Short mmCIF file of C-alpha atoms in Angstrom, two decimals:
data_model
loop_
_atom_site.label_atom_id
_atom_site.label_comp_id
_atom_site.label_asym_id
_atom_site.label_seq_id
_atom_site.Cartn_x
_atom_site.Cartn_y
_atom_site.Cartn_z
CA MET X 9 0.00 0.00 0.00
CA CYS X 10 2.78 2.42 0.91
CA LYS X 11 5.21 3.53 -1.78
CA PRO X 12 8.58 5.14 -1.09
CA ALA X 13 8.46 8.92 -1.13
CA ALA X 14 9.64 10.26 -4.45
CA GLU X 15 11.61 13.11 -2.97
CA ILE X 16 12.61 13.80 0.56
CA GLU X 17 14.59 16.78 1.80
CA PHE X 18 15.80 18.23 5.06
CA TRP X 19 15.90 15.87 7.99
CA GLN X 20 13.41 13.06 7.58
CA ARG X 21 14.32 9.44 7.00
CA LYS X 22 14.70 8.24 3.46
CA GLU X 23 12.05 5.54 3.86
CA GLY X 24 8.65 6.64 2.67
CA SER X 25 5.33 5.98 4.38
CA CYS X 26 1.62 6.42 3.71
CA LEU X 27 1.94 9.89 5.17
CA HIS X 28 4.84 10.77 2.89
CA ARG X 29 2.71 9.69 -0.04
CA LEU X 30 -0.30 11.67 1.09
CA ASP X 31 -1.17 14.63 -1.15
CA PRO X 32 0.59 17.71 0.32
CA ARG X 33 -2.59 19.81 -0.02
CA VAL X 34 -4.48 17.33 2.17
CA LYS X 35 -1.67 17.34 4.72
CA VAL X 36 -1.62 21.16 4.85
CA VAL X 37 -5.39 21.52 5.22
CA ALA X 38 -5.80 18.59 7.64
CA LEU X 39 -2.89 19.50 9.91
CA ILE X 40 -3.63 23.24 9.96
CA GLY X 41 -7.26 22.38 10.73
CA PHE X 42 -6.11 19.94 13.42
CA VAL X 43 -3.91 22.59 15.05
CA ALA X 44 -6.66 25.22 14.88
CA LEU X 45 -9.13 22.90 16.61
CA VAL X 46 -6.81 21.28 19.14
CA THR X 47 -5.20 24.52 20.30
CA THR X 48 -8.59 25.76 21.45
CA LEU X 49 -9.08 22.77 23.77
CA THR X 50 -8.92 23.46 27.50
CA SER X 51 -8.99 19.98 29.00
CA LEU X 52 -5.60 18.48 29.81
CA PHE X 53 -6.82 15.00 28.93
CA SER X 54 -8.07 16.10 25.48
CA LEU X 55 -4.77 17.85 24.82
CA PHE X 56 -2.90 14.69 25.81
CA LEU X 57 -5.08 12.69 23.42
CA GLY X 58 -4.20 15.17 20.67
CA ILE X 59 -0.49 14.69 21.38
CA SER X 60 -0.91 10.90 21.50
CA PHE X 61 -2.59 10.94 18.11
CA LEU X 62 0.24 12.99 16.59
CA ILE X 63 2.85 10.68 18.12
CA PHE X 64 0.94 7.76 16.58
CA LEU X 65 1.07 9.49 13.16
CA ILE X 66 4.77 10.29 13.58
CA SER X 67 5.47 6.64 14.32
CA ILE X 68 3.53 5.60 11.21
CA ALA X 69 5.56 8.11 9.19
CA ARG X 70 8.74 6.57 10.68
CA LEU X 71 10.32 9.97 11.30
CA ASP X 72 13.65 10.11 13.08
CA THR X 73 12.56 10.25 16.74
CA ARG X 74 15.80 11.86 17.92
CA LYS X 75 15.37 14.70 15.48
CA VAL X 76 11.74 15.23 16.47
CA ILE X 77 12.78 15.37 20.14
CA LYS X 78 15.62 17.75 19.28
CA ARG X 79 13.18 20.04 17.52
CA LEU X 80 10.89 20.03 20.50
CA SER X 81 13.68 20.52 23.03
CA TRP X 82 13.47 24.29 22.97
CA THR X 83 9.91 24.08 24.31
CA VAL X 84 11.46 22.94 27.61
CA ALA X 85 13.36 26.21 27.72
CA VAL X 86 10.11 28.11 27.07
CA SER X 87 7.95 26.06 29.43
CA GLY X 88 10.01 26.67 32.61
CA PRO X 89 9.64 30.46 32.69
CA LEU X 90 6.04 30.09 31.43
CA VAL X 91 5.02 27.87 34.36
CA VAL X 92 6.76 30.13 36.90
CA LEU X 93 5.39 33.36 35.47
CA LEU X 94 1.80 32.23 34.94
CA SER X 95 1.53 30.53 38.34
CA LEU X 96 2.70 33.77 39.92
CA VAL X 97 0.42 36.19 38.08
CA THR X 98 -2.79 34.10 37.83
CA PRO X 99 -5.11 34.59 40.81
CA GLY X 100 -6.46 31.43 42.48
CA THR X 101 -5.84 28.79 45.12
CA PRO X 102 -2.36 29.11 46.66
CA TRP X 103 -0.23 26.05 45.93
CA TYR X 104 3.22 27.00 47.13
CA LYS X 105 4.73 29.98 48.88
CA LEU X 106 8.32 31.03 48.40
CA GLN X 107 9.88 33.56 50.76
CA VAL X 108 12.92 35.46 49.57
CA GLY X 109 13.88 37.91 52.29
CA PRO X 110 10.96 40.25 52.80
CA LEU X 111 9.30 39.13 49.53
CA VAL X 112 6.71 36.33 49.41
CA PHE X 113 5.92 34.71 46.07
CA THR X 114 2.65 32.74 45.89
CA PHE X 115 2.21 30.16 43.17
CA THR X 116 -1.42 29.25 42.34
CA LEU X 117 -2.89 25.95 41.12
CA GLU X 118 -4.86 27.76 38.42
CA GLY X 119 -1.68 29.41 37.14
CA VAL X 120 0.19 26.11 36.94
CA ARG X 121 -2.78 24.54 35.12
CA LEU X 122 -2.95 27.41 32.64
CA ALA X 123 0.78 27.10 31.93
CA VAL X 124 0.47 23.34 31.37
CA VAL X 125 -2.51 23.89 29.02
CA LEU X 126 -0.49 26.42 26.99
CA LEU X 127 2.48 24.08 26.91
CA LEU X 128 0.37 21.16 25.67
CA ARG X 129 -1.19 23.34 22.97
CA LEU X 130 2.31 24.39 21.89
CA LEU X 131 3.40 20.74 21.78
CA ASN X 132 0.36 19.84 19.66
CA ALA X 133 1.17 22.62 17.19
CA LEU X 134 4.88 21.75 17.03
CA LEU X 135 4.30 18.03 16.59
CA ALA X 136 1.86 18.75 13.77
CA LEU X 137 4.47 21.02 12.18
CA CYS X 138 7.14 18.32 12.55
CA LEU X 139 4.80 15.82 10.92
CA LEU X 140 4.05 18.19 8.04
CA THR X 141 7.64 19.22 7.31
CA GLY X 142 8.97 15.75 8.04
CA THR X 143 6.78 14.03 5.50
CA THR X 144 6.65 16.75 2.84
CA SER X 145 9.56 18.13 0.85
CA PHE X 146 9.91 21.90 0.74
CA SER X 147 9.06 22.05 -2.96
CA GLU X 148 5.92 19.94 -2.42
CA LEU X 149 4.89 22.19 0.43
CA MET X 150 5.27 25.35 -1.68
CA LEU X 151 3.40 23.70 -4.54
CA ALA X 152 0.59 22.78 -2.14
CA PHE X 153 0.37 26.40 -0.92
CA ARG X 154 0.16 27.58 -4.52
CA ARG X 155 -2.54 25.10 -5.39
CA LEU X 156 -4.45 26.10 -2.24
CA TYR X 157 -4.49 29.68 -3.56
CA VAL X 158 -2.19 31.08 -0.89
CA PRO X 159 -1.19 34.50 -2.37
CA SER X 160 1.74 33.99 -4.73
CA LEU X 161 3.63 36.86 -3.13
CA VAL X 162 3.56 35.07 0.26
CA VAL X 163 4.82 31.81 -1.26
CA VAL X 164 7.57 33.57 -3.20
CA LEU X 165 8.67 35.41 -0.03
CA VAL X 166 8.90 32.11 1.87
CA GLU X 167 10.86 30.52 -0.98
CA PHE X 168 13.27 33.45 -1.22
CA THR X 169 13.77 33.50 2.55
CA ILE X 170 14.71 29.82 2.60
CA ARG X 171 16.87 30.11 -0.51
CA TYR X 172 18.80 33.22 0.51
CA ALA X 173 19.14 32.53 4.25
CA ALA X 174 21.86 30.04 3.32
CA VAL X 175 23.54 32.50 0.94
CA PHE X 176 23.60 35.28 3.56
CA VAL X 177 24.91 32.97 6.27
CA GLN X 178 27.74 31.97 3.91
CA GLU X 179 28.41 35.62 3.11
CA LEU X 180 28.43 36.56 6.79
CA ARG X 181 30.80 33.68 7.54
CA ARG X 182 33.17 34.80 4.76
CA MET X 183 33.12 38.41 5.97
CA PHE X 184 33.74 37.25 9.53
CA LEU X 185 36.65 35.07 8.43
CA ALA X 186 38.13 37.97 6.45
CA ARG X 187 38.07 40.08 9.61
CA ARG X 188 39.58 37.31 11.72
CA ALA X 189 42.31 36.84 9.11
CA ARG X 190 43.26 40.48 9.73
CA GLY X 191 43.53 40.10 13.45
CA PHE X 192 39.99 40.64 14.70
CA ARG X 193 39.46 38.55 17.81
CA VAL X 194 36.02 37.26 18.71
CA GLY X 195 34.86 36.67 22.22
CA ARG X 196 35.42 40.14 23.63
CA SER X 197 32.50 41.90 25.24
CA LEU X 198 30.12 43.80 22.99
CA LEU X 199 30.86 46.75 25.23
CA ASP X 200 34.38 46.80 23.83
CA ARG X 201 34.29 49.74 21.44
CA ALA X 202 36.48 48.19 18.73
CA THR X 203 34.51 44.92 18.73
CA PHE X 204 31.21 46.76 18.68
CA LEU X 205 32.40 48.93 15.80
CA THR X 206 33.65 45.95 13.78
CA LEU X 207 30.46 43.95 14.30
CA SER X 208 28.21 46.89 13.46
CA GLN X 209 30.22 47.49 10.28
CA LEU X 210 29.82 43.80 9.46
CA VAL X 211 26.03 44.03 9.82
CA GLY X 212 25.96 47.25 7.79
CA ALA X 213 28.06 45.72 5.01
CA LEU X 214 25.79 42.67 4.95
CA LEU X 215 22.75 44.92 4.63
CA LEU X 216 24.29 46.79 1.70
CA ARG X 217 25.32 43.55 0.02
CA SER X 218 21.80 42.22 0.50
CA LEU X 219 20.40 45.33 -1.19
CA THR X 220 22.67 45.06 -4.21
CA ARG X 221 22.05 41.31 -4.44
CA SER X 222 18.29 41.85 -4.30
CA GLU X 223 18.64 44.29 -7.20
CA ARG X 224 20.60 41.73 -9.24
CA ILE X 225 18.07 39.01 -8.44
CA TYR X 226 15.26 41.28 -9.63
CA PHE X 227 17.11 41.94 -12.89
CA ALA X 228 17.75 38.19 -13.28
CA MET X 229 14.00 37.65 -12.91
CA LEU X 230 13.26 40.32 -15.52
CA ALA X 231 15.83 38.76 -17.86
CA ARG X 232 13.79 35.56 -17.83
CA GLY X 233 10.53 37.23 -18.72
CA PHE X 234 9.17 38.15 -15.27
CA ASN X 235 6.74 41.04 -15.64
CA GLY X 236 5.60 41.46 -12.05
CA SER X 237 2.44 39.41 -12.30
CA PRO X 238 2.33 36.12 -10.38
CA VAL X 239 2.06 32.85 -12.24
CA ARG X 240 -1.46 31.36 -12.04
CA PRO X 241 -1.76 28.41 -9.62
CA GLU X 242 -3.29 26.27 -12.38
CA VAL X 243 0.04 26.37 -14.21
CA TYR X 244 1.63 24.13 -11.57
CA PRO X 245 1.16 20.41 -12.25
CA VAL X 246 -0.71 18.51 -9.57
CA ALA X 247 -2.17 15.02 -9.12
CA ARG X 248 -5.86 14.42 -8.43
CA LEU X 249 -6.86 13.53 -4.89
CA ASN X 250 -7.56 9.84 -4.33
CA LYS X 251 -9.59 7.97 -1.70
CA GLU X 252 -6.54 7.36 0.48
CA ASP X 253 -5.79 11.11 0.60
CA LEU X 254 -9.36 11.95 1.58
CA LEU X 255 -9.48 9.15 4.15
CA TRP X 256 -6.31 10.28 5.94
CA GLY X 257 -7.31 13.95 5.78
CA GLY X 258 -10.76 13.11 7.13
CA LEU X 259 -9.30 10.98 9.93
CA ILE X 260 -6.95 13.74 11.12
CA LEU X 261 -9.70 16.36 11.14
CA ALA X 262 -12.26 13.95 12.62
CA TRP X 263 -9.96 13.21 15.56
CA ALA X 264 -9.66 16.91 16.39
CA LEU X 265 -13.42 17.39 15.99
CA ILE X 266 -14.21 14.43 18.23
CA LEU X 267 -11.94 15.83 20.95
CA HIS X 268 -13.79 19.14 20.67
CA LEU X 269 -17.22 17.55 20.78
CA LEU X 270 -16.28 15.44 23.76
CA GLU X 271 -14.97 18.46 25.59
CA MET X 272 -18.06 20.52 24.75
CA GLY X 273 -20.50 18.16 26.41
CA VAL X 274 -19.72 14.56 26.87
CA TRP X 275 -16.33 14.87 28.54
CA GLU X 276 -16.45 14.73 32.29
CA TRP X 277 -12.74 14.50 33.05
CA ASN X 278 -11.74 18.04 32.28
CA LYS X 279 -11.27 18.75 35.95
CA LEU X 280 -8.03 16.79 35.84
CA MET T 7 24.83 36.50 -43.27
CA GLU T 8 21.99 37.86 -41.12
CA GLN T 9 22.95 40.38 -38.50
CA VAL T 10 21.25 39.32 -35.25
CA ILE T 11 22.64 42.11 -33.07
CA VAL T 12 23.08 45.67 -34.28
CA VAL T 13 24.29 48.27 -31.82
CA ASP T 14 24.50 51.82 -33.09
CA ASP T 15 25.98 54.78 -31.19
CA LEU T 16 24.88 53.38 -27.84
CA HIS T 17 25.30 55.66 -24.83
CA PHE T 18 24.46 54.92 -21.22
CA LYS T 19 25.13 56.84 -18.01
CA TYR T 20 24.41 55.46 -14.53
CA PRO T 21 22.46 57.64 -12.08
CA ASP T 22 25.70 58.42 -10.17
CA GLY T 23 27.01 60.14 -13.31
CA THR T 24 29.38 57.38 -14.48
CA TRP T 25 29.40 56.92 -18.23
CA ALA T 26 29.34 53.15 -18.88
CA LEU T 27 28.90 53.24 -22.66
CA ARG T 28 29.98 56.08 -24.93
CA GLY T 29 28.98 55.77 -28.54
CA LEU T 30 29.33 52.03 -28.99
CA SER T 31 28.59 50.57 -32.44
CA PHE T 32 29.05 47.01 -33.73
CA THR T 33 27.17 44.11 -35.31
CA VAL T 34 27.08 40.36 -34.65
CA THR T 35 26.08 37.84 -37.32
CA ARG T 36 23.92 34.79 -36.64
CA GLY T 37 25.59 31.68 -35.26
CA LYS T 38 28.86 33.37 -34.32
CA LYS T 39 30.92 32.79 -31.19
CA VAL T 40 31.90 36.25 -29.97
CA ALA T 41 34.11 37.14 -27.00
CA LEU T 42 33.41 40.51 -25.39
CA MET T 43 36.55 41.69 -23.67
CA GLY T 44 37.82 44.64 -21.68
CA HIS T 45 39.10 45.60 -18.25
CA ASN T 46 36.84 45.98 -15.20
CA GLY T 47 34.43 48.85 -15.73
CA ALA T 48 34.90 48.82 -19.53
CA GLY T 49 31.13 48.43 -19.95
CA LYS T 50 30.82 44.71 -20.76
CA SER T 51 28.02 43.88 -18.28
CA THR T 52 26.16 47.12 -19.06
CA LEU T 53 26.24 46.22 -22.75
CA LEU T 54 24.89 42.71 -22.04
CA TRP T 55 22.05 44.19 -19.99
CA HIS T 56 21.17 46.41 -22.96
CA LEU T 57 21.13 43.45 -25.33
CA ASN T 58 18.58 41.67 -23.09
CA GLY T 59 16.44 44.79 -22.76
CA LEU T 60 17.08 45.20 -19.02
CA PHE T 61 18.49 48.65 -19.79
CA LEU T 62 17.08 50.79 -22.58
CA PRO T 63 19.45 53.02 -24.59
CA GLN T 64 19.63 56.62 -23.39
CA GLN T 65 21.06 57.52 -26.79
CA GLY T 66 21.58 55.41 -29.90
CA GLU T 67 19.81 52.13 -30.60
CA VAL T 68 20.00 48.37 -30.25
CA ARG T 69 18.35 46.01 -32.72
CA ILE T 70 17.83 42.29 -32.19
CA GLU T 71 17.01 40.32 -35.35
CA GLY T 72 16.13 43.62 -36.96
CA ARG T 73 13.71 44.79 -34.26
CA LEU T 74 14.51 47.89 -32.27
CA ILE T 75 14.61 47.39 -28.49
CA THR T 76 12.11 49.72 -26.85
CA SER T 77 9.87 49.43 -23.79
CA SER T 78 7.24 47.85 -26.02
CA THR T 79 9.55 45.17 -27.45
CA GLU T 80 11.62 44.32 -24.35
CA LYS T 81 9.37 41.35 -23.47
CA TRP T 82 9.83 39.92 -26.95
CA VAL T 83 13.58 40.53 -26.75
CA ARG T 84 13.80 38.29 -23.67
CA THR T 85 12.30 35.42 -25.62
CA ARG T 86 15.05 35.79 -28.24
CA VAL T 87 18.01 36.76 -26.05
CA GLY T 88 18.96 34.79 -22.93
CA LEU T 89 21.29 36.28 -20.34
CA VAL T 90 23.35 34.17 -17.93
CA PHE T 91 24.49 36.28 -14.98
CA GLN T 92 27.98 36.15 -13.54
CA ASP T 93 26.96 34.98 -10.06
CA PRO T 94 24.59 31.99 -10.21
CA ASP T 95 23.29 32.86 -6.74
CA ASP T 96 21.72 35.96 -8.33
CA GLN T 97 20.02 33.94 -11.01
CA VAL T 98 19.09 30.65 -9.36
CA PHE T 99 16.57 31.92 -6.82
CA SER T 100 13.82 29.28 -6.63
CA ALA T 101 13.38 26.63 -3.96
CA THR T 102 14.34 23.73 -6.24
CA VAL T 103 16.31 23.28 -9.43
CA LYS T 104 13.19 22.25 -11.35
CA GLU T 105 11.22 25.30 -10.22
CA ASP T 106 14.07 27.57 -11.18
CA VAL T 107 14.50 26.19 -14.67
CA ALA T 108 10.70 26.33 -15.13
CA PHE T 109 10.61 30.03 -14.16
CA GLY T 110 11.39 31.38 -17.64
CA PRO T 111 9.12 29.02 -19.63
CA ARG T 112 6.22 29.77 -17.23
CA ASN T 113 6.74 33.49 -17.79
CA LEU T 114 6.44 32.78 -21.51
CA GLY T 115 2.95 31.46 -20.74
CA LEU T 116 3.69 27.93 -21.94
CA PRO T 117 1.34 25.08 -20.92
CA PRO T 118 2.52 22.79 -18.04
CA GLY T 119 3.35 19.87 -20.35
CA GLU T 120 5.60 22.03 -22.52
CA VAL T 121 7.22 23.58 -19.43
CA GLU T 122 8.01 20.09 -18.11
CA LYS T 123 9.45 19.06 -21.48
CA ARG T 124 11.68 22.11 -21.70
CA VAL T 125 12.88 21.72 -18.10
CA ARG T 126 13.94 18.13 -18.74
CA SER T 127 15.60 18.96 -22.03
CA ALA T 128 17.50 21.98 -20.59
CA LEU T 129 18.67 20.01 -17.56
CA ALA T 130 19.76 17.14 -19.81
CA ALA T 131 21.73 19.60 -21.96
CA VAL T 132 23.75 20.78 -18.95
CA GLY T 133 24.05 17.26 -17.46
CA MET T 134 21.92 17.99 -14.40
CA LEU T 135 18.83 15.89 -15.08
CA GLY T 136 19.13 13.98 -11.81
CA TYR T 137 19.07 17.16 -9.73
CA GLN T 138 15.52 18.33 -10.44
CA ASN T 139 14.34 18.27 -6.85
CA HIS T 140 17.54 19.48 -5.21
CA PRO T 141 17.47 22.82 -3.42
CA PRO T 142 20.06 25.13 -5.10
CA GLN T 143 21.86 25.78 -1.80
CA SER T 144 22.93 22.12 -1.74
CA LEU T 145 24.75 22.42 -5.09
CA SER T 146 28.36 23.36 -5.80
CA TYR T 147 29.21 26.65 -7.52
CA GLY T 148 29.81 24.88 -10.85
CA GLN T 149 26.51 23.02 -10.60
CA LYS T 150 24.65 26.26 -9.84
CA LYS T 151 26.29 27.80 -12.89
CA ARG T 152 25.00 24.94 -15.02
CA ILE T 153 21.50 25.39 -13.56
CA ALA T 154 21.68 29.10 -14.40
CA ILE T 155 22.49 28.19 -17.99
CA ALA T 156 19.70 25.58 -18.05
CA GLY T 157 17.27 28.28 -16.87
CA VAL T 158 18.15 30.30 -19.96
CA LEU T 159 18.23 27.32 -22.36
CA ALA T 160 14.70 26.36 -21.27
CA MET T 161 13.47 29.60 -22.85
CA GLU T 162 15.05 28.45 -26.15
CA PRO T 163 16.61 31.80 -27.08
CA GLU T 164 18.45 32.27 -30.36
CA ILE T 165 21.10 34.50 -28.84
CA ILE T 166 22.79 33.60 -25.55
CA LEU T 167 24.78 36.13 -23.56
CA LEU T 168 27.06 34.88 -20.80
CA ASP T 169 28.68 37.21 -18.28
CA GLU T 170 32.04 35.82 -17.11
CA PRO T 171 30.91 32.17 -17.37
CA LEU T 172 34.32 30.74 -16.41
CA ALA T 173 34.82 32.87 -13.30
CA PHE T 174 35.46 30.83 -10.11
CA LEU T 175 35.05 27.49 -11.91
CA ASP T 176 37.59 24.71 -11.44
CA PRO T 177 39.37 23.42 -14.60
CA ALA T 178 37.06 20.41 -14.99
CA ALA T 179 33.95 22.61 -14.74
CA GLN T 180 35.53 25.08 -17.21
CA GLU T 181 36.11 22.27 -19.67
CA ASN T 182 32.52 21.04 -19.30
CA LEU T 183 31.25 24.56 -19.89
CA CYS T 184 33.38 24.93 -23.01
CA LEU T 185 31.94 21.67 -24.34
CA LEU T 186 28.44 22.96 -23.64
CA LEU T 187 29.20 26.22 -25.48
CA GLU T 188 30.48 24.20 -28.45
CA GLU T 189 27.27 22.18 -28.46
CA LEU T 190 25.17 25.36 -28.42
CA HIS T 191 27.25 26.72 -31.28
CA ARG T 192 26.64 23.52 -33.24
CA GLN T 193 22.91 24.05 -32.70
CA GLY T 194 23.26 27.40 -34.46
CA LYS T 195 22.92 29.68 -31.43
CA SER T 196 24.68 33.03 -31.48
CA LEU T 197 26.90 33.27 -28.41
CA LEU T 198 28.30 36.43 -26.85
CA VAL T 199 30.58 35.79 -23.90
CA ALA T 200 31.90 38.61 -21.70
CA THR T 201 35.23 37.49 -20.29
CA HIS T 202 38.62 38.58 -18.95
CA ASP T 203 40.11 35.23 -19.84
CA VAL T 204 42.35 36.00 -22.83
CA ASP T 205 43.39 32.35 -23.26
CA PHE T 206 39.78 31.22 -23.43
CA ALA T 207 38.79 34.02 -25.83
CA ALA T 208 41.80 33.38 -28.09
CA SER T 209 41.07 29.67 -28.40
CA TRP T 210 37.26 29.71 -28.41
CA ALA T 211 36.00 32.83 -30.16
CA GLU T 212 35.44 33.43 -33.85
CA GLU T 213 35.20 37.16 -33.26
CA VAL T 214 36.48 39.44 -30.54
CA LEU T 215 35.00 42.73 -29.37
CA ILE T 216 37.30 44.77 -27.15
CA LEU T 217 35.88 47.61 -25.07
CA LYS T 218 37.71 50.38 -23.32
CA GLU T 219 35.97 52.94 -21.13
CA GLY T 220 32.63 52.35 -22.81
CA LYS T 221 33.98 52.64 -26.36
CA LEU T 222 34.81 49.99 -28.92
CA LEU T 223 38.59 49.69 -29.07
CA ALA T 224 38.71 46.86 -31.61
CA HIS T 225 36.44 44.35 -33.37
CA GLY T 226 37.71 41.48 -35.47
CA ASP T 227 39.03 37.95 -35.46
CA PRO T 228 40.88 36.53 -32.42
CA GLU T 229 44.26 37.37 -34.00
CA LEU T 230 43.57 40.81 -32.54
CA LEU T 231 44.60 39.41 -29.20
CA LEU T 232 48.15 38.93 -30.54
CA ASN T 233 48.58 42.69 -31.01
CA GLU T 234 50.62 43.51 -27.96
CA ASP T 235 50.10 47.28 -27.99
CA MET T 236 46.39 46.90 -28.41
CA VAL T 237 45.90 44.31 -25.66
CA ARG T 238 47.99 46.42 -23.31
CA GLU T 239 45.86 49.47 -24.09
CA ALA T 240 42.74 47.40 -23.36
CA GLY T 241 44.10 46.38 -19.95
CA LEU T 242 44.50 42.77 -21.10
CA ARG T 243 47.54 40.61 -21.86
CA LEU T 244 48.77 38.33 -24.61
CA PRO T 245 47.56 34.71 -24.47
CA ILE T 246 49.98 32.53 -22.46
CA VAL T 247 51.09 30.49 -25.49
CA ALA T 248 51.84 33.70 -27.41
CA GLN T 249 53.91 34.97 -24.47
CA ILE T 250 56.00 31.79 -24.54
CA PHE T 251 56.80 32.13 -28.26
CA ARG T 252 57.26 35.93 -28.27
CA GLY T 253 60.79 36.79 -29.46
CA LEU T 254 61.62 33.16 -30.24
CA LEU T 255 60.05 32.77 -33.68
CA PRO T 256 61.93 33.43 -36.92
CA GLU T 257 60.37 35.51 -39.70
CA GLY T 258 57.43 33.92 -41.46
CA PHE T 259 55.91 32.56 -38.28
CA THR T 260 53.09 34.30 -36.46
CA LEU T 261 52.53 33.98 -32.75
CA PRO T 262 50.15 31.16 -31.82
CA ARG T 263 46.99 32.12 -29.96
CA ASP T 264 46.06 28.70 -28.65
CA VAL T 265 47.55 25.28 -27.84
CA GLN T 266 46.79 23.89 -31.31
CA GLY T 267 48.65 26.80 -32.94
CA ALA T 268 51.63 26.28 -30.63
CA ARG T 269 51.64 22.58 -31.40
CA ARG T 270 51.67 23.28 -35.15
CA ILE T 271 54.69 25.57 -34.77
CA LEU T 272 56.57 23.03 -32.67
CA GLN T 273 55.81 20.26 -35.15
CA ALA T 274 57.15 22.47 -37.97
CA PHE T 275 60.37 22.99 -36.01
CA LEU T 276 60.73 19.31 -35.20
CA LYS T 277 60.44 18.39 -38.87
#
């Protein structure tokens, strides 16, 4: 049933899966819909079920678990301050009191719960994003956006950002090396006047180079017949949706909808 | 022979007041391999941009296949004249190789099937057919250069302009590019290559155009590059093989401009 993915970029495993083979348009609509629905849930249990479902899909897609965890690792850095801050500023039942000299900090249960809810929503959104980018090549994703009538200008801006981020990083690296080759030492404080001056000149030079490069890119576009009007989405080749696409898309959206419906009335465990 | 490019009294001044072209006039006949030479700032790139219609003449005129380049014909000009930029990172801007090569044909309004056909054929011509779905940032400089050329070939222009195509390429990539240029010449394309590389121009070109400070210093066959006073005035140098034989040849022998010429002279001596 599952065929190997025709083209895989970035970080996902080379083996394909049903989810790799799924039409990118379906994946975009289903996963964005899933995130929109799940991130409005308030019950911890429903949010956990959302995460479990995404982990199930990720395991079907056979994505590299270590890389998924690595991508999510920064949420730990965000969640710590979030829990502390929200449990301090949200009024409610006191849970823990911390005395620092004359100051008394009171953490509330409601605040901790709110922070956990936000964290679980964030995890749902990030896992869905991992699933989307892990099973869809960048070119397929852009093609899907075009076919879904996302404004061409937005798609082109995303493409250019991805394409030229690498070029500017290389340029910055070369400029940095050129400065180091002439005795510039890194690692001094930014407050050091000479270091600050050199780094600000570096940023300024990069900005000017970016401007001249953008001009050359524009002329290169004109030279190949670009006249300012976006290419119609119909021009891009695309396969017709099949039953498997619709089934998977429906399943992903149905799961999110069921969680919502359960939370709206049937669910009784949201006091967890 | 049909004149595909006619430049007459072309003037161009940049907004900062720098005169890039000052009364330039020349013609190029169909199917020729022409090297455009001159020192930095001589006006080579500015001239190429005029021939593609990116710049319009401030004074004088440029005709492509008999049609005057104006704001109303510049779109047509780009279907007839392809321009390969010096830095492929300026030209290869799409997310994947395939998308980039398809950019020009899509702008021509071609149907998807024809676009696909042209993309495959252009990538095959530059030996990059297996790289369709690669992001350009993962390619080497030489590969990006080939993709830039494929992007122009996919528009099937009759005249191809290349700005410093050999710059920063390793010898193997230079050789591949020369083979590709030969193949395009065999297909009847008119090629105009802006270059500093005297050795390449002397061995490859059928005609040489030498610019100096926006003016035409000389136009003729590649033997021009053996005129020491002239090449020095143009800020160039003699081809390496000519430098080796300078002062060593008896009367009746002319300096060689390429390896084949040098070989012929040596064979004559050995006999």
